Amino acid sequence: QQQQQQQQQQQHQQQQQSPYVKRKIQISVALYPSALENKTTFIKKQIRSLLLKYSEGIGGVLLAFDNLKFVGDGKGKGSLGQIRYELPHIHYVVEIDALVFCPKEGMKLTGKVNECYPSHVGLLIGSFFNAMVPSDHLRASGYVFDQDLQQWLLDTEEDSKVIGENDLITMKLEKLRECAGIISLEGSQPSLVKAET
């Protein structure tokens, strides 16, 4: 039993360090009466419209879902919908198992460099999410921009490191911005993980 508790604690710690979290989510959906013929298909279609968009209610970006279940009203009427006010929609509450991208400030994230400019280094986190490390954070970590090479360089006593396209960089998340469901991330403390060979 003690081993189980330790394993659960380790899994919890790993989830706290990872921006990818599996969780159960309840979602309210509204269907037109014409959708009642196959309500599960129409509900899944509505949930798919939330994929890859930031949602405050979900607490991040919905990446995937499965195990759709209708949530009961406490009287054993789980798949019955409700009509509210004079509107024609039928409302259902469903529960799904979801994979959510929900990075927190201070979390370490690794991304692939897709652009180097004097003002910043651009990254893709998880091959999808835009991130950047601004020049002031690059300079604070010891990097300098080489105008001729159009690259950020780090000269240390051991060796010289160059940040180029397709390199992997780890950064500390400082800010998360959202606009119309699209997120962008800003980081500090860049560290070159692996240079593209």
Short mmCIF file of C-alpha atoms in Angstrom, two decimals:
data_model
loop_
_atom_site.label_atom_id
_atom_site.label_comp_id
_atom_site.label_asym_id
_atom_site.label_seq_id
_atom_site.Cartn_x
_atom_site.Cartn_y
_atom_site.Cartn_z
CA GLN A 1 0.00 0.00 0.00
CA GLN A 2 2.89 2.33 0.73
CA GLN A 3 4.30 1.61 -2.74
CA GLN A 4 0.95 2.51 -4.30
CA GLN A 5 0.95 5.82 -2.43
CA GLN A 6 4.49 6.56 -3.59
CA GLN A 7 3.56 5.72 -7.21
CA GLN A 8 0.51 7.98 -6.98
CA GLN A 9 2.65 10.80 -5.57
CA GLN A 10 5.19 10.35 -8.39
CA GLN A 11 2.42 10.41 -11.02
CA HIS A 12 0.98 13.55 -9.40
CA GLN A 13 4.40 15.24 -9.42
CA GLN A 14 4.96 14.28 -13.07
CA GLN A 15 1.58 15.73 -14.00
CA GLN A 16 2.43 18.95 -12.17
CA GLN A 17 5.64 19.20 -14.22
CA SER A 18 3.97 18.37 -17.53
CA PRO A 19 1.77 20.80 -19.44
CA TYR A 20 -0.28 17.82 -20.67
CA VAL A 21 -2.98 16.72 -18.23
CA LYS A 22 -5.64 14.02 -18.47
CA ARG A 23 -8.86 14.94 -16.68
CA LYS A 24 -12.60 14.38 -16.65
CA ILE A 25 -14.53 17.39 -17.91
CA GLN A 26 -18.25 18.14 -17.87
CA ILE A 27 -19.54 20.17 -20.80
CA SER A 28 -22.98 21.60 -21.44
CA VAL A 29 -24.13 21.30 -25.06
CA ALA A 30 -27.27 22.51 -26.82
CA LEU A 31 -28.80 20.65 -29.77
CA TYR A 32 -31.54 21.53 -32.23
CA PRO A 33 -34.42 19.05 -32.27
CA SER A 34 -33.29 17.86 -35.71
CA ALA A 35 -30.09 16.52 -34.09
CA LEU A 36 -31.95 14.18 -31.75
CA GLU A 37 -31.92 11.37 -34.28
CA ASN A 38 -28.25 10.81 -33.45
CA LYS A 39 -27.46 13.06 -30.51
CA THR A 40 -24.12 11.42 -29.65
CA THR A 41 -22.76 12.16 -33.13
CA PHE A 42 -23.88 15.80 -32.96
CA ILE A 43 -22.51 16.24 -29.44
CA LYS A 44 -19.12 14.84 -30.50
CA LYS A 45 -19.17 17.24 -33.44
CA GLN A 46 -19.73 20.19 -31.07
CA ILE A 47 -16.92 19.03 -28.79
CA ARG A 48 -14.58 18.58 -31.79
CA SER A 49 -15.16 22.28 -32.57
CA LEU A 50 -13.40 23.01 -29.24
CA LEU A 51 -10.27 21.06 -30.19
CA LEU A 52 -7.01 23.04 -30.36
CA LYS A 53 -8.62 26.19 -28.95
CA TYR A 54 -8.02 27.69 -25.54
CA SER A 55 -11.04 27.50 -23.26
CA GLU A 56 -11.25 29.17 -19.85
CA GLY A 57 -13.86 26.60 -18.76
CA ILE A 58 -11.61 23.67 -19.70
CA GLY A 59 -8.59 25.43 -18.23
CA GLY A 60 -6.39 25.03 -21.28
CA VAL A 61 -6.39 23.75 -24.85
CA LEU A 62 -8.42 20.59 -25.53
CA LEU A 63 -6.17 18.22 -27.50
CA ALA A 64 -8.18 14.99 -27.50
CA PHE A 65 -11.20 13.39 -25.87
CA ASP A 66 -13.00 10.06 -25.55
CA ASN A 67 -15.46 8.16 -23.33
CA LEU A 68 -18.41 10.50 -23.85
CA LYS A 69 -21.07 9.89 -21.17
CA PHE A 70 -24.32 11.66 -20.43
CA VAL A 71 -24.44 13.07 -16.90
CA GLY A 72 -27.61 12.28 -14.99
CA ASP A 73 -29.83 14.72 -13.20
CA GLY A 74 -29.71 12.69 -9.99
CA LYS A 75 -32.99 10.93 -10.82
CA GLY A 76 -31.57 8.30 -13.17
CA LYS A 77 -32.35 10.37 -16.26
CA GLY A 78 -28.85 10.72 -17.65
CA SER A 79 -29.61 10.96 -21.35
CA LEU A 80 -32.67 13.20 -21.11
CA GLY A 81 -32.14 16.77 -22.17
CA GLN A 82 -33.76 19.95 -20.93
CA ILE A 83 -35.56 22.69 -22.81
CA ARG A 84 -34.87 26.07 -21.22
CA TYR A 85 -37.04 29.15 -21.57
CA GLU A 86 -38.73 29.47 -24.98
CA LEU A 87 -35.70 28.40 -27.00
CA PRO A 88 -35.87 25.28 -29.18
CA HIS A 89 -32.50 23.88 -28.08
CA ILE A 90 -32.29 20.73 -25.98
CA HIS A 91 -29.52 21.01 -23.39
CA TYR A 92 -27.39 18.07 -22.24
CA VAL A 93 -24.53 17.80 -19.79
CA VAL A 94 -21.89 15.30 -20.86
CA GLU A 95 -18.67 14.10 -19.32
CA ILE A 96 -15.54 13.29 -21.30
CA ASP A 97 -12.04 12.06 -20.59
CA ALA A 98 -9.86 14.84 -22.00
CA LEU A 99 -6.23 15.51 -22.74
CA VAL A 100 -5.61 19.20 -22.06
CA PHE A 101 -2.55 21.37 -22.72
CA CYS A 102 -2.46 23.66 -19.69
CA PRO A 103 1.01 25.04 -18.97
CA LYS A 104 1.51 27.08 -15.81
CA GLU A 105 3.81 30.03 -15.24
CA GLY A 106 7.18 28.86 -13.95
CA MET A 107 6.91 25.51 -15.75
CA LYS A 108 9.82 24.32 -17.94
CA LEU A 109 8.80 23.74 -21.58
CA THR A 110 10.87 22.43 -24.49
CA GLY A 111 10.30 23.56 -28.04
CA LYS A 112 11.84 23.46 -31.50
CA VAL A 113 13.31 26.71 -32.83
CA ASN A 114 11.52 27.92 -35.95
CA GLU A 115 12.94 31.46 -36.22
CA CYS A 116 15.81 33.60 -34.94
CA TYR A 117 15.54 37.40 -34.99
CA PRO A 118 17.36 40.17 -33.13
CA SER A 119 14.17 40.71 -31.10
CA HIS A 120 13.47 37.08 -30.11
CA VAL A 121 13.79 33.37 -30.78
CA GLY A 122 10.57 31.69 -31.91
CA LEU A 123 9.71 28.12 -30.89
CA LEU A 124 7.02 25.53 -31.45
CA ILE A 125 6.03 23.64 -28.29
CA GLY A 126 4.61 20.21 -29.03
CA SER A 127 4.81 20.97 -32.78
CA PHE A 128 1.79 23.24 -32.42
CA PHE A 129 1.97 26.03 -29.82
CA ASN A 130 3.83 29.26 -30.59
CA ALA A 131 6.36 30.39 -28.02
CA MET A 132 9.13 32.96 -27.90
CA VAL A 133 12.07 33.97 -25.79
CA PRO A 134 12.53 37.76 -26.05
CA SER A 135 15.97 39.27 -26.60
CA ASP A 136 16.22 40.69 -23.06
CA HIS A 137 15.86 37.16 -21.59
CA LEU A 138 18.34 35.78 -24.12
CA ARG A 139 20.88 38.45 -23.19
CA ALA A 140 20.28 37.83 -19.45
CA SER A 141 21.24 34.18 -20.09
CA GLY A 142 24.49 35.22 -21.78
CA TYR A 143 23.48 35.04 -25.44
CA VAL A 144 24.45 37.70 -27.98
CA PHE A 145 22.98 38.21 -31.45
CA ASP A 146 25.40 37.91 -34.37
CA GLN A 147 24.17 40.29 -37.09
CA ASP A 148 26.24 38.58 -39.80
CA LEU A 149 25.07 35.04 -39.03
CA GLN A 150 21.58 36.13 -37.92
CA GLN A 151 21.86 33.75 -34.96
CA TRP A 152 22.04 33.90 -31.18
CA LEU A 153 25.40 32.76 -29.75
CA LEU A 154 26.53 31.73 -26.28
CA ASP A 155 30.27 31.79 -25.66
CA THR A 156 31.37 29.92 -22.57
CA GLU A 157 34.79 28.83 -21.38
CA GLU A 158 34.03 25.24 -22.43
CA ASP A 159 32.61 25.87 -25.89
CA SER A 160 30.47 28.08 -28.08
CA LYS A 161 26.76 27.37 -28.62
CA VAL A 162 24.67 28.64 -31.51
CA ILE A 163 20.87 28.69 -31.55
CA GLY A 164 19.67 27.78 -35.01
CA GLU A 165 16.49 26.57 -36.66
CA ASN A 166 15.29 23.11 -35.54
CA ASP A 167 17.36 23.21 -32.33
CA LEU A 168 15.59 22.19 -29.12
CA ILE A 169 15.44 24.78 -26.36
CA THR A 170 14.05 24.53 -22.84
CA MET A 171 12.57 27.70 -21.37
CA LYS A 172 10.79 28.77 -18.19
CA LEU A 173 7.23 29.92 -18.95
CA GLU A 174 6.75 33.56 -17.93
CA LYS A 175 3.52 34.56 -19.70
CA LEU A 176 0.63 32.88 -21.46
CA ARG A 177 -1.45 35.04 -23.77
CA GLU A 178 -4.76 34.10 -25.41
CA CYS A 179 -6.66 35.75 -28.25
CA ALA A 180 -9.69 34.20 -29.97
CA GLY A 181 -8.80 30.75 -28.64
CA ILE A 182 -5.18 30.84 -29.85
CA ILE A 183 -2.44 30.91 -27.21
CA SER A 184 1.11 32.19 -27.35
CA LEU A 185 3.76 31.58 -24.74
CA GLU A 186 6.65 33.76 -23.60
CA GLY A 187 9.62 32.33 -21.77
CA SER A 188 12.90 33.13 -20.07
CA GLN A 189 16.05 31.28 -19.01
CA PRO A 190 16.63 29.59 -22.39
CA SER A 191 18.82 26.51 -22.40
CA LEU A 192 19.95 24.74 -25.56
CA VAL A 193 18.98 21.09 -25.19
CA LYS A 194 20.06 19.70 -28.53
CA ALA A 195 21.47 21.30 -31.61
CA GLU A 196 20.22 20.04 -34.98
CA THR A 197 22.98 18.06 -36.69
#
